[in-house]
Amino acid sequence: MIRISVDRDKCMGHARCAMVSPDIFQLDENGYADMPDDAVVPDGQRVRALEGAAACPERAITAVCE
Ligand code: F3S
């Protein structure tokens, strides 16, 4: 599995994470990432999670493989 966290201080609302992987990354009503800390993503969605994390120009997303 993989754990995803978004640094809310770094997120600027670019929304690229949700555009690339809408099934994993949710946005709040203002377009900022709205994820629980250490959100668990199953192995079947690992690539999508990493693609969404890599799409963030602010490097606000941390993805840790376990
Ligand atoms: Fe925020 Fe980066 Fe997504 S700035 S909305 S975490 S692409």
Short mmCIF file of N, CA, C and O and ligand atoms in Angstrom, two decimals:
data_model
loop_
_atom_site.label_atom_id
_atom_site.label_comp_id
_atom_site.label_asym_id
_atom_site.label_seq_id
_atom_site.Cartn_x
_atom_site.Cartn_y
_atom_site.Cartn_z
N MET A 1 0.84 -1.19 0.00
CA MET A 1 0.00 0.00 0.00
C MET A 1 0.88 1.24 0.00
O MET A 1 2.09 1.16 0.13
N ILE A 2 0.24 2.37 -0.12
CA ILE A 2 0.96 3.63 -0.14
C ILE A 2 0.18 4.62 0.72
O ILE A 2 -1.05 4.57 0.78
N ARG A 3 0.91 5.47 1.42
CA ARG A 3 0.27 6.48 2.26
C ARG A 3 0.53 7.86 1.66
O ARG A 3 1.66 8.19 1.31
N ILE A 4 -0.53 8.64 1.58
CA ILE A 4 -0.48 9.96 0.97
C ILE A 4 -0.77 11.02 2.02
O ILE A 4 -1.72 10.89 2.80
N SER A 5 0.05 12.05 2.04
CA SER A 5 -0.22 13.21 2.90
C SER A 5 0.00 14.48 2.09
O SER A 5 0.90 14.53 1.24
N VAL A 6 -0.81 15.47 2.35
CA VAL A 6 -0.67 16.77 1.67
C VAL A 6 -0.31 17.82 2.71
O VAL A 6 -0.98 17.96 3.73
N ASP A 7 0.76 18.55 2.44
CA ASP A 7 1.17 19.65 3.30
C ASP A 7 0.30 20.85 2.97
O ASP A 7 0.44 21.47 1.92
N ARG A 8 -0.63 21.17 3.87
CA ARG A 8 -1.59 22.25 3.58
C ARG A 8 -0.92 23.62 3.49
O ARG A 8 -1.48 24.54 2.89
N ASP A 9 0.23 23.76 4.09
CA ASP A 9 0.95 25.04 3.99
C ASP A 9 1.56 25.22 2.60
O ASP A 9 1.78 26.35 2.16
N LYS A 10 1.84 24.11 1.93
CA LYS A 10 2.44 24.19 0.59
C LYS A 10 1.39 24.18 -0.51
O LYS A 10 1.64 24.69 -1.61
N CYS A 11 0.23 23.58 -0.27
CA CYS A 11 -0.79 23.48 -1.31
C CYS A 11 -1.29 24.86 -1.71
O CYS A 11 -1.70 25.65 -0.86
N MET A 12 -1.24 25.14 -3.01
CA MET A 12 -1.67 26.43 -3.54
C MET A 12 -2.92 26.31 -4.39
O MET A 12 -3.31 27.25 -5.09
N GLY A 13 -3.52 25.13 -4.38
CA GLY A 13 -4.78 24.95 -5.10
C GLY A 13 -4.63 24.77 -6.60
O GLY A 13 -5.56 25.08 -7.35
N HIS A 14 -3.51 24.26 -7.05
CA HIS A 14 -3.33 24.03 -8.49
C HIS A 14 -4.25 22.94 -9.04
O HIS A 14 -4.52 22.92 -10.23
N ALA A 15 -4.65 22.03 -8.18
CA ALA A 15 -5.61 20.98 -8.52
C ALA A 15 -5.11 19.96 -9.53
O ALA A 15 -5.87 19.15 -10.04
N ARG A 16 -3.84 19.97 -9.83
CA ARG A 16 -3.31 19.00 -10.80
C ARG A 16 -3.38 17.58 -10.26
O ARG A 16 -3.55 16.62 -11.02
N CYS A 17 -3.23 17.45 -8.95
CA CYS A 17 -3.32 16.11 -8.36
C CYS A 17 -4.67 15.48 -8.67
O CYS A 17 -4.75 14.32 -9.08
N ALA A 18 -5.73 16.25 -8.48
CA ALA A 18 -7.08 15.74 -8.71
C ALA A 18 -7.39 15.57 -10.19
O ALA A 18 -8.20 14.72 -10.57
N MET A 19 -6.76 16.37 -11.03
CA MET A 19 -6.97 16.21 -12.48
C MET A 19 -6.34 14.91 -12.97
O MET A 19 -6.90 14.21 -13.80
N VAL A 20 -5.16 14.60 -12.44
CA VAL A 20 -4.44 13.39 -12.86
C VAL A 20 -5.06 12.15 -12.23
O VAL A 20 -5.23 11.12 -12.89
N SER A 21 -5.43 12.24 -10.97
CA SER A 21 -5.95 11.07 -10.24
C SER A 21 -7.18 11.46 -9.42
O SER A 21 -7.13 11.51 -8.18
N PRO A 22 -8.30 11.72 -10.09
CA PRO A 22 -9.50 12.18 -9.38
C PRO A 22 -10.09 11.14 -8.45
O PRO A 22 -10.84 11.50 -7.54
N ASP A 23 -9.76 9.89 -8.66
CA ASP A 23 -10.28 8.85 -7.78
C ASP A 23 -9.52 8.78 -6.46
O ASP A 23 -9.95 8.10 -5.53
N ILE A 24 -8.41 9.48 -6.36
CA ILE A 24 -7.60 9.44 -5.15
C ILE A 24 -7.57 10.79 -4.44
O ILE A 24 -7.73 10.87 -3.23
N PHE A 25 -7.38 11.87 -5.21
CA PHE A 25 -7.22 13.19 -4.60
C PHE A 25 -8.53 13.97 -4.67
O PHE A 25 -9.09 14.13 -5.76
N GLN A 26 -8.97 14.42 -3.51
CA GLN A 26 -10.17 15.25 -3.45
C GLN A 26 -9.77 16.69 -3.14
O GLN A 26 -8.74 16.95 -2.53
N LEU A 27 -10.63 17.60 -3.59
CA LEU A 27 -10.40 19.03 -3.35
C LEU A 27 -11.52 19.58 -2.48
O LEU A 27 -12.65 19.08 -2.51
N ASP A 28 -11.20 20.64 -1.74
CA ASP A 28 -12.26 21.30 -0.98
C ASP A 28 -12.98 22.30 -1.89
O ASP A 28 -12.69 22.41 -3.08
N GLU A 29 -13.93 23.03 -1.33
CA GLU A 29 -14.75 23.93 -2.14
C GLU A 29 -13.95 25.08 -2.75
O GLU A 29 -14.41 25.74 -3.69
N ASN A 30 -12.73 25.29 -2.25
CA ASN A 30 -11.88 26.36 -2.79
C ASN A 30 -10.81 25.82 -3.74
O ASN A 30 -9.97 26.58 -4.22
N GLY A 31 -10.82 24.51 -3.98
CA GLY A 31 -9.89 23.93 -4.92
C GLY A 31 -8.57 23.48 -4.32
O GLY A 31 -7.64 23.14 -5.05
N TYR A 32 -8.50 23.49 -3.01
CA TYR A 32 -7.29 23.01 -2.35
C TYR A 32 -7.45 21.53 -2.02
O TYR A 32 -8.57 21.04 -1.80
N ALA A 33 -6.32 20.83 -1.97
CA ALA A 33 -6.38 19.41 -1.65
C ALA A 33 -7.01 19.20 -0.28
O ALA A 33 -6.67 19.90 0.68
N ASP A 34 -7.90 18.25 -0.22
CA ASP A 34 -8.62 17.96 1.02
C ASP A 34 -8.51 16.47 1.28
O ASP A 34 -9.37 15.69 0.89
N MET A 35 -7.41 16.08 1.92
CA MET A 35 -7.12 14.68 2.17
C MET A 35 -6.84 14.47 3.65
O MET A 35 -6.24 15.33 4.29
N PRO A 36 -7.26 13.33 4.18
CA PRO A 36 -6.83 13.02 5.55
C PRO A 36 -5.32 12.74 5.55
O PRO A 36 -4.76 12.31 4.54
N ASP A 37 -4.68 13.03 6.67
CA ASP A 37 -3.25 12.73 6.77
C ASP A 37 -3.05 11.22 6.69
O ASP A 37 -3.84 10.44 7.22
N ASP A 38 -1.99 10.83 6.00
CA ASP A 38 -1.65 9.41 5.85
C ASP A 38 -2.80 8.60 5.28
O ASP A 38 -3.11 7.50 5.75
N ALA A 39 -3.45 9.15 4.26
CA ALA A 39 -4.52 8.42 3.58
C ALA A 39 -3.94 7.16 2.95
O ALA A 39 -2.90 7.20 2.28
N VAL A 40 -4.60 6.04 3.16
CA VAL A 40 -4.10 4.76 2.66
C VAL A 40 -4.65 4.52 1.26
O VAL A 40 -5.86 4.61 1.02
N VAL A 41 -3.76 4.22 0.32
CA VAL A 41 -4.13 3.91 -1.06
C VAL A 41 -3.73 2.46 -1.32
O VAL A 41 -2.58 2.09 -1.09
N PRO A 42 -4.63 1.64 -1.78
CA PRO A 42 -4.28 0.24 -2.03
C PRO A 42 -3.30 0.09 -3.18
O PRO A 42 -3.16 0.97 -4.04
N ASP A 43 -2.62 -1.06 -3.21
CA ASP A 43 -1.58 -1.29 -4.22
C ASP A 43 -2.10 -1.14 -5.64
O ASP A 43 -1.36 -0.73 -6.53
N GLY A 44 -3.35 -1.48 -5.87
CA GLY A 44 -3.89 -1.38 -7.22
C GLY A 44 -3.95 0.04 -7.75
O GLY A 44 -4.09 0.25 -8.96
N GLN A 45 -3.85 1.02 -6.87
CA GLN A 45 -3.90 2.42 -7.29
C GLN A 45 -2.57 3.13 -7.04
O GLN A 45 -2.49 4.35 -7.10
N ARG A 46 -1.53 2.36 -6.82
CA ARG A 46 -0.23 2.92 -6.48
C ARG A 46 0.29 3.87 -7.57
O ARG A 46 0.74 4.98 -7.28
N VAL A 47 0.24 3.43 -8.81
CA VAL A 47 0.78 4.25 -9.90
C VAL A 47 -0.01 5.55 -10.02
O VAL A 47 0.58 6.63 -10.17
N ARG A 48 -1.31 5.46 -9.92
CA ARG A 48 -2.13 6.67 -10.01
C ARG A 48 -1.82 7.63 -8.87
O ARG A 48 -1.80 8.85 -9.06
N ALA A 49 -1.60 7.09 -7.69
CA ALA A 49 -1.27 7.94 -6.54
C ALA A 49 0.07 8.65 -6.76
O ALA A 49 0.20 9.85 -6.50
N LEU A 50 1.03 7.92 -7.26
CA LEU A 50 2.35 8.52 -7.50
C LEU A 50 2.29 9.54 -8.63
O LEU A 50 2.95 10.58 -8.57
N GLU A 51 1.50 9.26 -9.65
CA GLU A 51 1.34 10.22 -10.74
C GLU A 51 0.69 11.51 -10.24
O GLU A 51 1.10 12.61 -10.62
N GLY A 52 -0.33 11.36 -9.40
CA GLY A 52 -0.98 12.55 -8.84
C GLY A 52 -0.03 13.35 -7.97
O GLY A 52 0.00 14.58 -8.04
N ALA A 53 0.75 12.66 -7.17
CA ALA A 53 1.71 13.34 -6.30
C ALA A 53 2.77 14.07 -7.12
O ALA A 53 3.13 15.21 -6.84
N ALA A 54 3.24 13.41 -8.18
CA ALA A 54 4.28 14.00 -9.02
C ALA A 54 3.77 15.21 -9.80
O ALA A 54 4.56 16.07 -10.22
N ALA A 55 2.46 15.29 -10.00
CA ALA A 55 1.89 16.39 -10.78
C ALA A 55 1.82 17.69 -10.01
O ALA A 55 1.58 18.75 -10.59
N CYS A 56 2.04 17.64 -8.72
CA CYS A 56 1.93 18.86 -7.90
C CYS A 56 3.17 19.73 -8.08
O CYS A 56 4.27 19.33 -7.72
N PRO A 57 3.02 20.94 -8.61
CA PRO A 57 4.19 21.80 -8.83
C PRO A 57 4.78 22.37 -7.54
O PRO A 57 5.91 22.85 -7.55
N GLU A 58 4.02 22.29 -6.47
CA GLU A 58 4.50 22.80 -5.18
C GLU A 58 5.18 21.74 -4.35
O GLU A 58 5.66 22.03 -3.24
N ARG A 59 5.22 20.52 -4.86
CA ARG A 59 5.78 19.39 -4.09
C ARG A 59 5.11 19.30 -2.72
O ARG A 59 5.78 19.09 -1.70
N ALA A 60 3.80 19.45 -2.70
CA ALA A 60 3.06 19.46 -1.45
C ALA A 60 2.64 18.08 -0.99
O ALA A 60 2.17 17.92 0.13
N ILE A 61 2.79 17.09 -1.88
CA ILE A 61 2.28 15.76 -1.59
C ILE A 61 3.42 14.80 -1.27
O ILE A 61 4.38 14.70 -2.03
N THR A 62 3.27 14.12 -0.16
CA THR A 62 4.23 13.08 0.22
C THR A 62 3.56 11.73 0.02
O THR A 62 2.44 11.51 0.46
N ALA A 63 4.25 10.84 -0.67
CA ALA A 63 3.75 9.50 -0.90
C ALA A 63 4.79 8.51 -0.41
O ALA A 63 5.94 8.54 -0.86
N VAL A 64 4.39 7.69 0.55
CA VAL A 64 5.32 6.73 1.15
C VAL A 64 4.82 5.32 0.85
O VAL A 64 3.70 4.95 1.23
N CYS A 65 5.65 4.53 0.17
CA CYS A 65 5.29 3.15 -0.12
C CYS A 65 5.63 2.27 1.08
O CYS A 65 6.67 2.45 1.71
N GLU A 66 4.74 1.36 1.40
CA GLU A 66 4.97 0.46 2.54
C GLU A 66 4.87 -0.98 2.09
O GLU A 66 4.26 -1.27 1.10
FE1 F3S B 1 -2.52 21.44 -3.98
FE2 F3S B 1 -0.60 20.49 -5.43
FE3 F3S B 1 -2.95 19.39 -5.58
S1 F3S B 1 -0.94 22.62 -5.01
S2 F3S B 1 -4.39 21.01 -5.09
S3 F3S B 1 -1.63 19.43 -3.78
S4 F3S B 1 -1.59 19.82 -7.27
#
